[in-house]
Structure formats: structure tokens, C-alpha cells
Amino acid sequence: ERIATSLYKRHMTFVNVGANKGYRVVEFLQHFHAQAETASRWESNRQWLATLQQLDDRYIHHPRLACGVCNDCNEAPPSVHMHASAVEVHAFEMDRCSHALLAKAFSRAGVAGVTVHQAAMTNQTGVAFTQQCTMPGNEGSTVRMRPGRFNPGNGGGRWQVEVKAWALDDFAAKHAIRKIDWLVVDTEGSDA
């Protein structure tokens, strides 16, 4: 909450790498976007999760598979609300299933300024490879810069699904982003 007040500006740019279920995007919007606060039916991550569940029946039939272990859905909503005059949000989710669900949810929410990219954020722009998605919200997706098998001794899966890979500087230059005010990287250990 205290960091939100120190980051506030009239024009805010937020980048979320590994957006997954969109919890960090929702929190950013609740802090800084007047339209999100008035137009949405979600005031907490729990309500956002319910929105996602309504959009994809796989969540309803297998809620434990889609939820993971982060416990973010139980966080209290932000108490600090400052409305920026312009908000630009770039959410990166390389998993095809999670990306599709997030894009659908933010589109239906009707909140301007949010773009969900099906891409990986890496140290180089080009192509990356991930596993075939099985369930939106899966927190175990990882990325490699070349195709192949992982954990082949245990019959592990394959990195075979091609996705766009961006270096942050290249992405910012292509989209004329001069400054990123808030950057969240949540890539389940792939950020090391």
C-alpha cells in the first residue's frame, strides 16, 4: 500500500510478466484506474477468480488444478485508490490457455488500457518454447529458448509450443514506452 502512493503519476505504465490469473493486474487497476474501480464487479482477487471461473468451465469442474498454491485469491483488496489520468497495462502470459482466458476476461470487463500478450519475457527477443497447456491458471509453465524435452528420465513433457519472446527493452522500444512505473515478474522460478 505504501509503495503505491510513492509510484503514483498522472500517466502510469504497468508490466506484468507471468500474469497467470491476472491478480497483480487487478490490484494495479484497483489502485490506479478509476474505470476499473467503478465498472468492475470484482473488488478482490477472490471475486476476480470467480469471474475467471464463470468464463471457463474447466475451473468449475477442477478448481484445485486451476488455483495452484499461491493463496493470492485470499488477499484483501487494496485500500489505497489514486486515479491516474491514463493507465497502460501490458500483461505477459505465455501459456495459451491462461492467455486466452485473461484476454477474454479483461475484454469483457471493458477496462481501457489493458493488453494481454501471449509471449514470454526473456533476455533476448525472438522465439521461445513452452509446454502444451492443459488448464488455464496452471502455475507450472516454463520456457526455454530451444525446443526439447525436460526431465526425460522421468518421462517429462516437451517444450514444443512456440511463443514470441521479448527482451523488455525491445518491447518498450517497439511500443514507444518511455518509462515503466511498475514491473512485476512472477515466473515461478524461471526468473532466476
Coordinates of C-alpha atoms in Angstrom, one line a residue:
E1 CA 0.0 0.0 0.0
R2 CA 2.8 2.5 0.9
I3 CA 4.6 1.8 -2.4
A4 CA 1.5 2.6 -4.4
T5 CA 1.4 6.2 -3.1
S6 CA 5.1 6.7 -3.9
L7 CA 4.7 5.4 -7.5
Y8 CA 1.6 7.3 -8.4
K9 CA 1.8 9.5 -11.5
R10 CA -0.7 11.0 -13.9
H11 CA 0.2 8.5 -16.6
M12 CA 1.1 5.0 -15.3
T13 CA 2.6 2.1 -17.2
F14 CA 2.5 -1.4 -15.6
V15 CA 4.1 -4.5 -17.0
N16 CA 3.3 -7.9 -15.5
V17 CA 5.5 -10.8 -16.7
G18 CA 3.9 -14.2 -15.9
A19 CA 0.4 -12.7 -15.4
N20 CA -1.2 -16.2 -15.0
K21 CA -4.7 -15.4 -13.5
G22 CA -4.2 -11.6 -13.5
Y23 CA -4.1 -10.9 -9.8
R24 CA -1.3 -8.4 -10.0
V25 CA -3.0 -6.6 -12.9
V26 CA -6.3 -6.5 -11.0
E27 CA -4.5 -5.0 -8.0
F28 CA -2.8 -2.4 -10.1
L29 CA -6.1 -1.4 -11.7
Q30 CA -7.8 -1.2 -8.3
H31 CA -5.0 1.2 -7.2
F32 CA -4.8 3.5 -10.2
H33 CA -7.7 3.1 -12.7
A34 CA -11.0 4.9 -12.0
Q35 CA -12.8 2.9 -14.7
A36 CA -11.8 -0.4 -13.2
E37 CA -13.0 0.6 -9.7
T38 CA -16.4 1.7 -11.0
A39 CA -17.0 -0.7 -13.9
S40 CA -15.9 -3.9 -12.4
R41 CA -17.7 -6.5 -10.3
W42 CA -14.5 -7.5 -8.6
E43 CA -13.1 -5.8 -5.6
S44 CA -10.9 -8.6 -4.5
N45 CA -8.8 -11.4 -6.0
R46 CA -11.4 -13.9 -4.8
Q47 CA -14.1 -12.1 -6.9
W48 CA -11.7 -11.9 -9.9
L49 CA -11.2 -15.7 -9.6
A50 CA -14.9 -16.1 -9.6
T51 CA -15.1 -14.1 -12.8
L52 CA -12.5 -16.3 -14.4
Q53 CA -14.4 -19.4 -13.3
Q54 CA -17.5 -18.2 -15.0
L55 CA -15.7 -17.7 -18.3
D56 CA -14.1 -21.2 -18.3
D57 CA -16.0 -24.3 -17.0
R58 CA -12.7 -26.2 -16.6
Y59 CA -12.2 -24.0 -13.5
I60 CA -15.5 -25.1 -12.1
H61 CA -15.0 -28.8 -12.7
H62 CA -11.4 -28.9 -11.4
P63 CA -10.9 -25.8 -9.1
R64 CA -7.8 -27.2 -7.4
L65 CA -6.0 -27.7 -10.6
A66 CA -6.6 -24.2 -11.7
C67 CA -5.9 -22.4 -8.5
G68 CA -2.4 -23.5 -7.5
V69 CA -0.7 -22.8 -4.2
C70 CA -0.2 -19.0 -4.3
N71 CA -3.1 -18.2 -2.0
D72 CA -3.3 -14.7 -3.7
C73 CA -7.1 -15.2 -4.0
N74 CA -7.4 -14.6 -0.3
E75 CA -5.6 -11.3 -0.2
A76 CA -7.5 -8.2 0.9
P77 CA -8.3 -5.7 -1.8
P78 CA -6.1 -2.5 -1.9
S79 CA -7.1 0.2 0.4
V80 CA -5.3 3.0 -1.4
H81 CA -7.0 4.3 -4.6
M82 CA -5.5 7.0 -6.7
H83 CA -6.8 7.6 -10.2
A84 CA -4.3 8.2 -12.9
S85 CA -5.5 10.1 -15.9
A86 CA -4.0 7.4 -18.2
V87 CA -3.2 3.8 -17.5
E88 CA -1.3 1.4 -19.8
V89 CA -1.1 -2.2 -18.8
H90 CA 0.9 -5.0 -20.5
A91 CA 0.3 -8.4 -19.1
F92 CA 2.5 -11.2 -20.5
E93 CA 1.3 -14.8 -20.3
M94 CA 3.0 -17.4 -22.5
D95 CA 0.6 -20.2 -21.7
R96 CA -2.0 -20.3 -24.4
C97 CA -4.9 -21.4 -22.2
S98 CA -4.2 -18.8 -19.5
H99 CA -3.6 -16.1 -22.1
A100 CA -6.9 -16.8 -23.8
L101 CA -8.8 -16.7 -20.5
L102 CA -7.2 -13.5 -19.3
A103 CA -7.7 -11.7 -22.7
K104 CA -11.4 -12.7 -22.6
A105 CA -11.8 -11.6 -19.0
F106 CA -10.2 -8.2 -19.4
S107 CA -12.0 -7.6 -22.7
R108 CA -15.4 -8.4 -21.1
A109 CA -14.5 -6.2 -18.1
G110 CA -14.3 -3.3 -20.5
V111 CA -11.4 -1.6 -18.8
A112 CA -9.4 0.5 -21.2
G113 CA -5.7 0.3 -21.5
V114 CA -5.1 -3.4 -20.7
T115 CA -3.3 -5.5 -23.3
V116 CA -2.7 -9.2 -22.7
H117 CA 0.2 -10.6 -24.7
Q118 CA 0.8 -14.3 -25.4
A119 CA 4.5 -14.0 -25.2
A120 CA 7.5 -14.8 -22.9
M121 CA 9.7 -12.1 -21.5
T122 CA 13.3 -13.2 -21.7
N123 CA 16.8 -11.8 -22.1
Q124 CA 16.5 -11.8 -25.9
T125 CA 13.8 -11.1 -28.5
G126 CA 12.9 -14.0 -30.8
V127 CA 11.2 -17.3 -30.3
A128 CA 10.8 -19.3 -27.1
F129 CA 9.2 -22.7 -26.4
T130 CA 6.8 -23.8 -23.7
Q131 CA 4.7 -26.9 -22.9
Q132 CA 1.3 -27.6 -24.3
C133 CA -1.3 -26.0 -21.9
T134 CA -3.6 -28.3 -20.0
M135 CA -5.5 -25.9 -17.8
P136 CA -5.9 -22.1 -17.6
G137 CA -4.2 -20.8 -14.4
N138 CA -1.6 -23.6 -14.4
E139 CA 1.4 -22.1 -12.4
G140 CA 3.9 -24.7 -13.7
S141 CA 4.6 -23.5 -17.2
T142 CA 8.2 -22.8 -18.0
V143 CA 10.1 -21.5 -21.0
R144 CA 13.2 -22.5 -23.0
M145 CA 14.9 -20.8 -25.8
R146 CA 15.1 -24.0 -27.9
P147 CA 12.6 -27.0 -28.2
G148 CA 13.2 -30.2 -26.4
R149 CA 12.3 -32.5 -23.5
F150 CA 12.5 -31.7 -19.9
N151 CA 13.2 -34.3 -17.2
P152 CA 13.4 -37.0 -19.9
G153 CA 14.5 -39.7 -17.3
N154 CA 11.0 -39.4 -15.7
G155 CA 9.1 -39.3 -18.9
G156 CA 8.8 -35.5 -18.7
G157 CA 6.9 -33.3 -21.1
R158 CA 8.2 -31.4 -24.1
W159 CA 8.9 -27.7 -24.7
Q160 CA 7.4 -27.7 -28.2
V161 CA 4.9 -24.9 -28.3
E162 CA 6.4 -21.8 -30.0
V163 CA 5.7 -18.4 -28.5
K164 CA 7.0 -14.9 -29.1
A165 CA 9.9 -13.9 -26.8
W166 CA 10.6 -10.3 -25.9
A167 CA 13.5 -8.6 -24.2
L168 CA 12.0 -5.9 -22.1
D169 CA 14.0 -3.1 -23.8
D170 CA 13.0 -4.3 -27.2
F171 CA 9.3 -4.5 -26.3
A172 CA 9.4 -1.0 -24.7
A173 CA 11.0 0.5 -27.8
K174 CA 8.6 -1.2 -30.2
H175 CA 5.6 0.1 -28.2
A176 CA 7.0 3.6 -27.5
I177 CA 7.1 3.0 -23.8
R178 CA 9.5 5.6 -22.3
K179 CA 9.1 4.5 -18.7
I180 CA 7.7 1.6 -16.8
D181 CA 6.3 2.7 -13.5
W182 CA 5.6 -0.7 -12.0
L183 CA 7.1 -4.0 -13.1
V184 CA 6.1 -7.4 -11.6
V185 CA 7.9 -10.6 -12.6
D186 CA 6.2 -13.8 -11.4
T187 CA 7.6 -16.6 -13.4
E188 CA 7.7 -19.5 -10.9
G189 CA 11.5 -19.8 -10.7
S190 CA 12.2 -19.1 -14.4
D191 CA 13.1 -15.5 -13.4
A192 CA 16.4 -16.6 -11.8

